[in-house]
PDB file of C-alpha atoms in Angstrom:
ATOM      1  CA  UNK V   1      -9.821  49.996  -0.017  1.00  0.00           C
ATOM      2  CA  UNK V   2      -9.077  50.860   3.551  1.00  0.00           C
ATOM      3  CA  UNK V   3      -9.891  47.386   4.618  1.00  0.00           C
ATOM      4  CA  UNK V   4      -7.647  45.948   1.965  1.00  0.00           C
ATOM      5  CA  UNK V   5      -4.732  47.991   3.086  1.00  0.00           C
ATOM      6  CA  UNK V   6      -5.281  47.080   6.647  1.00  0.00           C
ATOM      7  CA  UNK V   7      -5.419  43.478   5.649  1.00  0.00           C
ATOM      8  CA  UNK V   8      -2.092  43.727   3.789  1.00  0.00           C
ATOM      9  CA  UNK V   9      -0.399  45.462   6.539  1.00  0.00           C
ATOM     10  CA  UNK V  10      -1.550  42.890   9.037  1.00  0.00           C
ATOM     11  CA  UNK V  11      -0.468  39.973   6.821  1.00  0.00           C
ATOM     12  CA  UNK V  12       2.917  41.678   6.393  1.00  0.00           C
ATOM     13  CA  UNK V  13       3.332  42.255  10.046  1.00  0.00           C
ATOM     14  CA  UNK V  14       2.292  38.696  10.700  1.00  0.00           C
ATOM     15  CA  UNK V  15       4.815  37.270   8.272  1.00  0.00           C
ATOM     16  CA  UNK V  16       7.626  39.438   9.848  1.00  0.00           C
ATOM     17  CA  UNK V  17       6.768  37.886  13.195  1.00  0.00           C
ATOM     18  CA  UNK V  18       6.707  34.357  11.666  1.00  0.00           C
ATOM     19  CA  UNK V  19      10.133  34.863  10.101  1.00  0.00           C
ATOM     20  CA  UNK V  20      11.658  36.040  13.252  1.00  0.00           C
ATOM     21  CA  UNK V  21      10.171  33.035  15.110  1.00  0.00           C
ATOM     22  CA  UNK V  22      11.657  30.572  12.318  1.00  0.00           C
ATOM     23  CA  UNK V  23      14.918  32.211  12.677  1.00  0.00           C
ATOM     24  CA  UNK V  24      14.968  31.028  16.246  1.00  0.00           C
ATOM     25  CA  UNK V  25      13.744  27.597  15.431  1.00  0.00           C
ATOM     26  CA  UNK V  26      10.227  28.187  16.630  1.00  0.00           C
ATOM     27  CA  UNK V  27       6.831  28.479  14.954  1.00  0.00           C
ATOM     28  CA  UNK V  28       3.802  30.748  15.963  1.00  0.00           C
ATOM     29  CA  UNK V  29       1.818  27.773  17.308  1.00  0.00           C
ATOM     30  CA  UNK V  30       4.797  26.774  19.503  1.00  0.00           C
ATOM     31  CA  UNK V  31       5.843  23.716  17.354  1.00  0.00           C
ATOM     32  CA  UNK V  32       9.475  23.163  16.469  1.00  0.00           C
ATOM     33  CA  UNK V  33      10.370  23.474  12.697  1.00  0.00           C
ATOM     34  CA  UNK V  34      10.103  19.722  11.828  1.00  0.00           C
ATOM     35  CA  UNK V  35       7.251  19.053  14.448  1.00  0.00           C
ATOM     36  CA  UNK V  36       3.838  17.723  13.053  1.00  0.00           C
ATOM     37  CA  UNK V  37       0.569  18.571  14.720  1.00  0.00           C
ATOM     38  CA  UNK V  38      -1.189  15.977  16.876  1.00  0.00           C
ATOM     39  CA  UNK V  39      -2.662  13.231  14.691  1.00  0.00           C
ATOM     40  CA  UNK V  40      -5.638  11.063  15.695  1.00  0.00           C
ATOM     41  CA  UNK V  41      -7.293   8.291  13.490  1.00  0.00           C
ATOM     42  CA  UNK V  42     -10.812   6.854  14.238  1.00  0.00           C
ATOM     43  CA  UNK V  43     -11.711   3.749  12.337  1.00  0.00           C
ATOM     44  CA  UNK V  44     -15.159   2.956  10.962  1.00  0.00           C
ATOM     45  CA  UNK V  45     -17.142   6.057  11.667  1.00  0.00           C
ATOM     46  CA  UNK V  46     -19.356   5.328   8.442  1.00  0.00           C
ATOM     47  CA  UNK V  47     -21.103   1.890   9.073  1.00  0.00           C
ATOM     48  CA  UNK V  48     -22.258   1.430   5.680  1.00  0.00           C
ATOM     49  CA  UNK V  49     -18.986   2.000   3.965  1.00  0.00           C
ATOM     50  CA  UNK V  50     -16.557  -0.855   3.040  1.00  0.00           C
ATOM     51  CA  UNK V  51     -14.123   1.048   5.165  1.00  0.00           C
ATOM     52  CA  UNK V  52     -13.795   4.344   6.732  1.00  0.00           C
ATOM     53  CA  UNK V  53     -11.670   6.665   8.794  1.00  0.00           C
ATOM     54  CA  UNK V  54     -11.790  10.103  10.469  1.00  0.00           C
ATOM     55  CA  UNK V  55      -8.600  11.955  10.767  1.00  0.00           C
ATOM     56  CA  UNK V  56      -7.750  15.005  12.870  1.00  0.00           C
ATOM     57  CA  UNK V  57      -4.428  16.797  12.100  1.00  0.00           C
ATOM     58  CA  UNK V  58      -4.314  19.469  14.466  1.00  0.00           C
ATOM     59  CA  UNK V  59      -7.631  21.500  13.661  1.00  0.00           C
ATOM     60  CA  UNK V  60      -7.846  20.076  10.199  1.00  0.00           C
ATOM     61  CA  UNK V  61     -10.345  17.355  10.035  1.00  0.00           C
ATOM     62  CA  UNK V  62     -11.461  14.913   7.412  1.00  0.00           C
ATOM     63  CA  UNK V  63     -13.558  11.796   6.860  1.00  0.00           C
ATOM     64  CA  UNK V  64     -13.014   9.171   4.290  1.00  0.00           C
ATOM     65  CA  UNK V  65     -15.371   6.443   3.216  1.00  0.00           C
ATOM     66  CA  UNK V  66     -14.323   3.586   0.854  1.00  0.00           C
ATOM     67  CA  UNK V  67     -17.065   1.701  -1.167  1.00  0.00           C
ATOM     68  CA  UNK V  68     -16.216  -1.388  -3.365  1.00  0.00           C
ATOM     69  CA  UNK V  69     -18.533  -2.202  -6.119  1.00  0.00           C
ATOM     70  CA  UNK V  70     -18.538  -4.196  -9.398  1.00  0.00           C
ATOM     71  CA  UNK V  71     -17.417  -2.048 -12.507  1.00  0.00           C
ATOM     72  CA  UNK V  72     -16.093  -2.110 -16.039  1.00  0.00           C
ATOM     73  CA  UNK V  73     -12.267  -2.092 -16.285  1.00  0.00           C
ATOM     74  CA  UNK V  74     -10.428   0.611 -18.231  1.00  0.00           C
ATOM     75  CA  UNK V  75      -9.435  -0.491 -21.763  1.00  0.00           C
ATOM     76  CA  UNK V  76      -5.869  -0.103 -21.062  1.00  0.00           C
ATOM     77  CA  UNK V  77      -5.955  -2.287 -17.924  1.00  0.00           C
ATOM     78  CA  UNK V  78      -8.678  -4.960 -18.666  1.00  0.00           C
ATOM     79  CA  UNK V  79      -7.712  -7.341 -15.844  1.00  0.00           C
ATOM     80  CA  UNK V  80      -6.961  -4.812 -13.273  1.00  0.00           C
ATOM     81  CA  UNK V  81      -9.463  -3.141 -10.705  1.00  0.00           C
ATOM     82  CA  UNK V  82     -10.193   0.583 -10.530  1.00  0.00           C
ATOM     83  CA  UNK V  83      -9.246   3.031  -7.682  1.00  0.00           C
ATOM     84  CA  UNK V  84     -10.704   6.479  -7.872  1.00  0.00           C
ATOM     85  CA  UNK V  85     -10.330   9.175  -4.970  1.00  0.00           C
ATOM     86  CA  UNK V  86     -12.504  12.216  -4.721  1.00  0.00           C
ATOM     87  CA  UNK V  87     -12.227  15.015  -2.217  1.00  0.00           C
ATOM     88  CA  UNK V  88     -14.862  17.667  -1.361  1.00  0.00           C
ATOM     89  CA  UNK V  89     -14.199  20.744   0.792  1.00  0.00           C
ATOM     90  CA  UNK V  90     -17.357  21.862   2.443  1.00  0.00           C
ATOM     91  CA  UNK V  91     -18.026  25.497   2.525  1.00  0.00           C
ATOM     92  CA  UNK V  92     -18.454  25.333   6.208  1.00  0.00           C
ATOM     93  CA  UNK V  93     -14.920  23.954   6.679  1.00  0.00           C
ATOM     94  CA  UNK V  94     -13.190  27.238   5.633  1.00  0.00           C
ATOM     95  CA  UNK V  95     -14.081  30.721   4.686  1.00  0.00           C
ATOM     96  CA  UNK V  96     -12.344  30.230   1.351  1.00  0.00           C
ATOM     97  CA  UNK V  97     -14.443  27.324   0.154  1.00  0.00           C
ATOM     98  CA  UNK V  98     -17.681  28.183  -2.065  1.00  0.00           C
ATOM     99  CA  UNK V  99     -20.590  25.929  -3.191  1.00  0.00           C
ATOM    100  CA  UNK V 100     -20.317  24.535  -6.634  1.00  0.00           C
ATOM    101  CA  UNK V 101     -17.903  22.374  -8.648  1.00  0.00           C
ATOM    102  CA  UNK V 102     -14.756  20.980  -6.963  1.00  0.00           C
ATOM    103  CA  UNK V 103     -12.125  23.613  -6.483  1.00  0.00           C
ATOM    104  CA  UNK V 104      -8.534  23.374  -7.772  1.00  0.00           C
ATOM    105  CA  UNK V 105      -7.423  22.474  -4.343  1.00  0.00           C
ATOM    106  CA  UNK V 106      -9.931  19.735  -3.999  1.00  0.00           C
ATOM    107  CA  UNK V 107      -8.684  18.242  -7.489  1.00  0.00           C
ATOM    108  CA  UNK V 108      -5.130  18.480  -6.612  1.00  0.00           C
ATOM    109  CA  UNK V 109      -5.587  16.941  -3.085  1.00  0.00           C
ATOM    110  CA  UNK V 110      -7.349  14.087  -4.760  1.00  0.00           C
ATOM    111  CA  UNK V 111      -4.927  13.462  -7.433  1.00  0.00           C
ATOM    112  CA  UNK V 112      -1.989  13.621  -5.189  1.00  0.00           C
ATOM    113  CA  UNK V 113      -3.370  11.237  -2.680  1.00  0.00           C
ATOM    114  CA  UNK V 114      -4.540   8.797  -5.580  1.00  0.00           C
ATOM    115  CA  UNK V 115      -1.132   8.818  -7.032  1.00  0.00           C
ATOM    116  CA  UNK V 116       0.695   8.148  -3.754  1.00  0.00           C
ATOM    117  CA  UNK V 117      -1.560   5.215  -3.091  1.00  0.00           C
ATOM    118  CA  UNK V 118      -1.590   3.851  -6.721  1.00  0.00           C
ATOM    119  CA  UNK V 119       2.277   4.330  -7.178  1.00  0.00           C
ATOM    120  CA  UNK V 120       3.149   2.715  -3.765  1.00  0.00           C
ATOM    121  CA  UNK V 121       0.983  -0.345  -4.981  1.00  0.00           C
ATOM    122  CA  UNK V 122      -0.670  -0.459  -1.589  1.00  0.00           C
ATOM    123  CA  UNK V 123      -3.464  -2.532  -3.273  1.00  0.00           C
ATOM    124  CA  UNK V 124      -2.458  -5.146  -5.997  1.00  0.00           C
ATOM    125  CA  UNK V 125      -5.229  -4.097  -8.459  1.00  0.00           C
ATOM    126  CA  UNK V 126      -4.613  -7.266 -10.522  1.00  0.00           C
ATOM    127  CA  UNK V 127      -6.214  -9.140  -7.577  1.00  0.00           C
ATOM    128  CA  UNK V 128      -9.521  -7.077  -8.094  1.00  0.00           C
ATOM    129  CA  UNK V 129      -9.879  -8.365 -11.621  1.00  0.00           C
ATOM    130  CA  UNK V 130     -12.858 -10.829 -11.985  1.00  0.00           C
ATOM    131  CA  UNK V 131     -13.587 -11.371 -15.756  1.00  0.00           C
ATOM    132  CA  UNK V 132     -10.928  -9.725 -18.082  1.00  0.00           C
ATOM    133  CA  UNK V 133     -12.227  -6.863 -20.002  1.00  0.00           C
ATOM    134  CA  UNK V 134     -15.680  -7.134 -18.616  1.00  0.00           C
ATOM    135  CA  UNK V 135     -15.884  -6.967 -14.764  1.00  0.00           C
ATOM    136  CA  UNK V 136     -13.654  -5.884 -11.928  1.00  0.00           C
ATOM    137  CA  UNK V 137     -13.983  -4.552  -8.378  1.00  0.00           C
ATOM    138  CA  UNK V 138     -13.808  -0.776  -8.230  1.00  0.00           C
ATOM    139  CA  UNK V 139     -12.725   1.047  -5.148  1.00  0.00           C
ATOM    140  CA  UNK V 140     -14.259   4.670  -4.654  1.00  0.00           C
ATOM    141  CA  UNK V 141     -12.621   6.532  -1.876  1.00  0.00           C
ATOM    142  CA  UNK V 142     -14.738   9.822  -1.091  1.00  0.00           C
ATOM    143  CA  UNK V 143     -13.262  12.253   1.298  1.00  0.00           C
ATOM    144  CA  UNK V 144     -15.046  15.117   2.831  1.00  0.00           C
ATOM    145  CA  UNK V 145     -13.178  17.962   4.633  1.00  0.00           C
ATOM    146  CA  UNK V 146     -14.944  18.918   7.760  1.00  0.00           C
ATOM    147  CA  UNK V 147     -12.622  21.558   8.911  1.00  0.00           C
ATOM    148  CA  UNK V 148      -9.685  23.021   7.000  1.00  0.00           C
ATOM    149  CA  UNK V 149      -6.767  24.370   8.921  1.00  0.00           C
ATOM    150  CA  UNK V 150      -4.027  23.721   6.456  1.00  0.00           C
ATOM    151  CA  UNK V 151      -2.204  20.677   5.125  1.00  0.00           C
ATOM    152  CA  UNK V 152      -5.106  18.736   3.421  1.00  0.00           C
ATOM    153  CA  UNK V 153      -2.770  16.813   1.485  1.00  0.00           C
ATOM    154  CA  UNK V 154      -1.466  14.736   4.344  1.00  0.00           C
ATOM    155  CA  UNK V 155      -4.722  14.649   6.332  1.00  0.00           C
ATOM    156  CA  UNK V 156      -6.738  13.184   3.287  1.00  0.00           C
ATOM    157  CA  UNK V 157      -3.760  10.725   2.523  1.00  0.00           C
ATOM    158  CA  UNK V 158      -3.803   9.422   6.133  1.00  0.00           C
ATOM    159  CA  UNK V 159      -7.760   9.081   6.045  1.00  0.00           C
ATOM    160  CA  UNK V 160      -7.757   7.245   2.707  1.00  0.00           C
ATOM    161  CA  UNK V 161      -4.966   5.063   3.684  1.00  0.00           C
ATOM    162  CA  UNK V 162      -6.461   3.978   7.012  1.00  0.00           C
ATOM    163  CA  UNK V 163      -9.855   3.392   5.420  1.00  0.00           C
ATOM    164  CA  UNK V 164      -8.359   1.112   2.619  1.00  0.00           C
ATOM    165  CA  UNK V 165      -6.203  -0.650   5.250  1.00  0.00           C
ATOM    166  CA  UNK V 166      -9.374  -1.441   7.396  1.00  0.00           C
ATOM    167  CA  UNK V 167     -11.869  -2.101   4.599  1.00  0.00           C
ATOM    168  CA  UNK V 168     -13.581  -5.468   4.046  1.00  0.00           C
ATOM    169  CA  UNK V 169     -14.838  -6.360   0.584  1.00  0.00           C
ATOM    170  CA  UNK V 170     -17.277  -8.992  -0.823  1.00  0.00           C
ATOM    171  CA  UNK V 171     -15.980 -12.145  -1.970  1.00  0.00           C
ATOM    172  CA  UNK V 172     -17.180 -13.227  -5.433  1.00  0.00           C
ATOM    173  CA  UNK V 173     -17.293 -16.596  -7.087  1.00  0.00           C
ATOM    174  CA  UNK V 174     -16.193 -16.521 -10.824  1.00  0.00           C
ATOM    175  CA  UNK V 175     -17.298 -19.432 -13.007  1.00  0.00           C
ATOM    176  CA  UNK V 176     -16.165 -18.724 -16.639  1.00  0.00           C
ATOM    177  CA  UNK V 177     -17.685 -15.334 -17.172  1.00  0.00           C
ATOM    178  CA  UNK V 178     -20.471 -15.797 -14.623  1.00  0.00           C
ATOM    179  CA  UNK V 179     -19.901 -13.887 -11.337  1.00  0.00           C
ATOM    180  CA  UNK V 180     -21.831 -14.873  -8.141  1.00  0.00           C
ATOM    181  CA  UNK V 181     -21.641 -12.633  -5.022  1.00  0.00           C
ATOM    182  CA  UNK V 182     -21.201 -14.596  -1.798  1.00  0.00           C
ATOM    183  CA  UNK V 183     -22.282 -13.433   1.671  1.00  0.00           C
ATOM    184  CA  UNK V 184     -18.603 -13.582   2.755  1.00  0.00           C
ATOM    185  CA  UNK V 185     -16.630 -10.377   3.398  1.00  0.00           C
ATOM    186  CA  UNK V 186     -12.941 -10.495   3.596  1.00  0.00           C
ATOM    187  CA  UNK V 187     -10.244  -7.914   4.481  1.00  0.00           C
ATOM    188  CA  UNK V 188      -8.948  -5.930   1.536  1.00  0.00           C
ATOM    189  CA  UNK V 189      -5.441  -7.030   0.956  1.00  0.00           C
ATOM    190  CA  UNK V 190      -2.742  -4.298   1.249  1.00  0.00           C
ATOM    191  CA  UNK V 191       0.933  -4.709   0.559  1.00  0.00           C
ATOM    192  CA  UNK V 192       2.093  -1.383   1.987  1.00  0.00           C
ATOM    193  CA  UNK V 193       1.093   1.741   3.944  1.00  0.00           C
ATOM    194  CA  UNK V 194       1.823   4.815   1.892  1.00  0.00           C
ATOM    195  CA  UNK V 195       2.605   7.953   4.014  1.00  0.00           C
ATOM    196  CA  UNK V 196       2.899  11.386   2.737  1.00  0.00           C
ATOM    197  CA  UNK V 197       4.566  14.145   4.423  1.00  0.00           C
ATOM    198  CA  UNK V 198       4.261  17.824   3.316  1.00  0.00           C
ATOM    199  CA  UNK V 199       7.168  20.366   3.960  1.00  0.00           C
ATOM    200  CA  UNK V 200       6.848  24.024   3.201  1.00  0.00           C
ATOM    201  CA  UNK V 201       9.638  26.595   2.626  1.00  0.00           C
ATOM    202  CA  UNK V 202       9.241  30.015   4.178  1.00  0.00           C
ATOM    203  CA  UNK V 203      12.177  32.068   3.328  1.00  0.00           C
ATOM    204  CA  UNK V 204      15.091  29.569   3.610  1.00  0.00           C
ATOM    205  CA  UNK V 205      13.514  27.537   6.366  1.00  0.00           C
ATOM    206  CA  UNK V 206      11.759  24.208   5.972  1.00  0.00           C
ATOM    207  CA  UNK V 207       8.875  23.297   8.072  1.00  0.00           C
ATOM    208  CA  UNK V 208       6.661  20.200   8.311  1.00  0.00           C
ATOM    209  CA  UNK V 209       2.917  20.019   8.339  1.00  0.00           C
ATOM    210  CA  UNK V 210       2.028  23.736   7.599  1.00  0.00           C
ATOM    211  CA  UNK V 211      -1.206  25.081   9.136  1.00  0.00           C
ATOM    212  CA  UNK V 212      -3.452  27.451   7.253  1.00  0.00           C
ATOM    213  CA  UNK V 213      -1.669  30.515   8.402  1.00  0.00           C
ATOM    214  CA  UNK V 214       1.768  29.175   7.335  1.00  0.00           C
ATOM    215  CA  UNK V 215       0.237  27.935   3.964  1.00  0.00           C
ATOM    216  CA  UNK V 216      -0.837  31.567   3.375  1.00  0.00           C
ATOM    217  CA  UNK V 217       2.725  32.780   3.816  1.00  0.00           C
ATOM    218  CA  UNK V 218       4.831  29.798   2.425  1.00  0.00           C
ATOM    219  CA  UNK V 219       7.069  30.361  -0.570  1.00  0.00           C
ATOM    220  CA  UNK V 220       7.130  26.816  -1.640  1.00  0.00           C
ATOM    221  CA  UNK V 221       5.672  23.441  -0.847  1.00  0.00           C
ATOM    222  CA  UNK V 222       6.662  19.874  -1.621  1.00  0.00           C
ATOM    223  CA  UNK V 223       4.887  16.499  -0.723  1.00  0.00           C
ATOM    224  CA  UNK V 224       6.664  13.128  -0.699  1.00  0.00           C
ATOM    225  CA  UNK V 225       4.871   9.788  -0.120  1.00  0.00           C
ATOM    226  CA  UNK V 226       6.930   6.798   0.810  1.00  0.00           C
ATOM    227  CA  UNK V 227       6.127   3.127   1.281  1.00  0.00           C
ATOM    228  CA  UNK V 228       7.079   0.523   4.026  1.00  0.00           C
ATOM    229  CA  UNK V 229      10.560   0.336   2.492  1.00  0.00           C
ATOM    230  CA  UNK V 230      11.354   3.936   2.437  1.00  0.00           C
ATOM    231  CA  UNK V 231      10.953   4.207  -1.171  1.00  0.00           C
ATOM    232  CA  UNK V 232       9.644   7.529  -2.395  1.00  0.00           C
ATOM    233  CA  UNK V 233       6.542   6.587  -4.631  1.00  0.00           C
ATOM    234  CA  UNK V 234       5.219  10.000  -5.427  1.00  0.00           C
ATOM    235  CA  UNK V 235       5.990  13.647  -5.096  1.00  0.00           C
ATOM    236  CA  UNK V 236       4.227  16.922  -5.703  1.00  0.00           C
ATOM    237  CA  UNK V 237       5.490  20.391  -5.756  1.00  0.00           C
ATOM    238  CA  UNK V 238       3.207  23.404  -5.059  1.00  0.00           C
ATOM    239  CA  UNK V 239       3.583  27.102  -5.606  1.00  0.00           C
ATOM    240  CA  UNK V 240       5.599  28.784  -8.383  1.00  0.00           C
ATOM    241  CA  UNK V 241       8.750  29.525  -6.399  1.00  0.00           C
ATOM    242  CA  UNK V 242      11.614  27.117  -6.415  1.00  0.00           C
ATOM    243  CA  UNK V 243      13.307  24.871  -4.006  1.00  0.00           C
ATOM    244  CA  UNK V 244      17.056  24.125  -4.186  1.00  0.00           C
ATOM    245  CA  UNK V 245      18.458  20.748  -4.864  1.00  0.00           C
ATOM    246  CA  UNK V 246      19.705  20.554  -1.172  1.00  0.00           C
ATOM    247  CA  UNK V 247      16.187  21.610   0.135  1.00  0.00           C
ATOM    248  CA  UNK V 248      14.686  18.868  -1.923  1.00  0.00           C
ATOM    249  CA  UNK V 249      17.180  16.227  -0.604  1.00  0.00           C
ATOM    250  CA  UNK V 250      16.485  17.337   2.868  1.00  0.00           C
ATOM    251  CA  UNK V 251      12.749  17.344   2.369  1.00  0.00           C
ATOM    252  CA  UNK V 252      12.899  13.703   0.969  1.00  0.00           C
ATOM    253  CA  UNK V 253      14.988  12.570   4.113  1.00  0.00           C
ATOM    254  CA  UNK V 254      12.378  14.127   6.361  1.00  0.00           C
ATOM    255  CA  UNK V 255       9.574  12.381   4.467  1.00  0.00           C
ATOM    256  CA  UNK V 256      11.211   9.088   4.949  1.00  0.00           C
ATOM    257  CA  UNK V 257      11.876   9.518   8.617  1.00  0.00           C
ATOM    258  CA  UNK V 258       8.375  10.663   9.549  1.00  0.00           C
ATOM    259  CA  UNK V 259       6.713   8.440   7.084  1.00  0.00           C
ATOM    260  CA  UNK V 260       7.758   5.523   9.400  1.00  0.00           C
ATOM    261  CA  UNK V 261       6.347   7.256  12.357  1.00  0.00           C
ATOM    262  CA  UNK V 262       3.128   7.747  10.569  1.00  0.00           C
ATOM    263  CA  UNK V 263       2.866   4.012   9.569  1.00  0.00           C
ATOM    264  CA  UNK V 264       3.497   2.929  12.971  1.00  0.00           C
ATOM    265  CA  UNK V 265       0.509   5.039  14.186  1.00  0.00           C
ATOM    266  CA  UNK V 266      -1.683   3.689  11.438  1.00  0.00           C
ATOM    267  CA  UNK V 267      -0.765   0.074  12.180  1.00  0.00           C
ATOM    268  CA  UNK V 268      -1.546   0.625  15.874  1.00  0.00           C
ATOM    269  CA  UNK V 269      -4.897   2.023  15.119  1.00  0.00           C
ATOM    270  CA  UNK V 270      -5.805  -0.764  12.807  1.00  0.00           C
ATOM    271  CA  UNK V 271      -4.425  -3.518  15.074  1.00  0.00           C
TER     272      UNK V 271
END
């Protein structure tokens, strides 16, 4: 019980210090309010994958591998390919992760990233259909969190986007309902590069790319994913506390502006 009281006291003192910093336009790690942590992207760290990427966002580090295989289409989209994103937070990546089934956080991250990529129409799924109702190409994007220091949503999104944009897939020859695999591999055709930006609210201040400590003290969170034209393709609000309409508008504007910067970085790495 004494340890619990001490922990609560330290957390409250830390929050008071953070709020004082934010009122001066600063953050505990020295960043400005709307400044992201350093972002680095390494392509093809997994040789056997169709495409892969390792992303470091500050101290948060994730690795994504894309595998493209033949699969059976979903009944409601018989002529379209399949995209499935999975995320695993390793117990060694954070003291808060435990072995066993995927946590709520892992499931949320996978769904939000999947939605942003799908709704941006990064990949034209109709071009992955081979035999209507029977065979399509299925894209599986598996992400492993190596170190969790906050904002998994953006780190995982950048990793999956980079892995897809650099992926190569096998070419198939289709004759009637007969499918023949060739030895030729071609780049996966992408139409846009979705970029997610996560903004947290602490008191009445908005900050970009919250780290682990800021996430522990945030009052609300919102993530917007934009495409090449600045359209908002997906959004996800986190935490129970609200955001005002003006705060949501400002967050959307920030996401559009910073989304362009992130896309430029990804393009540069791929090129």
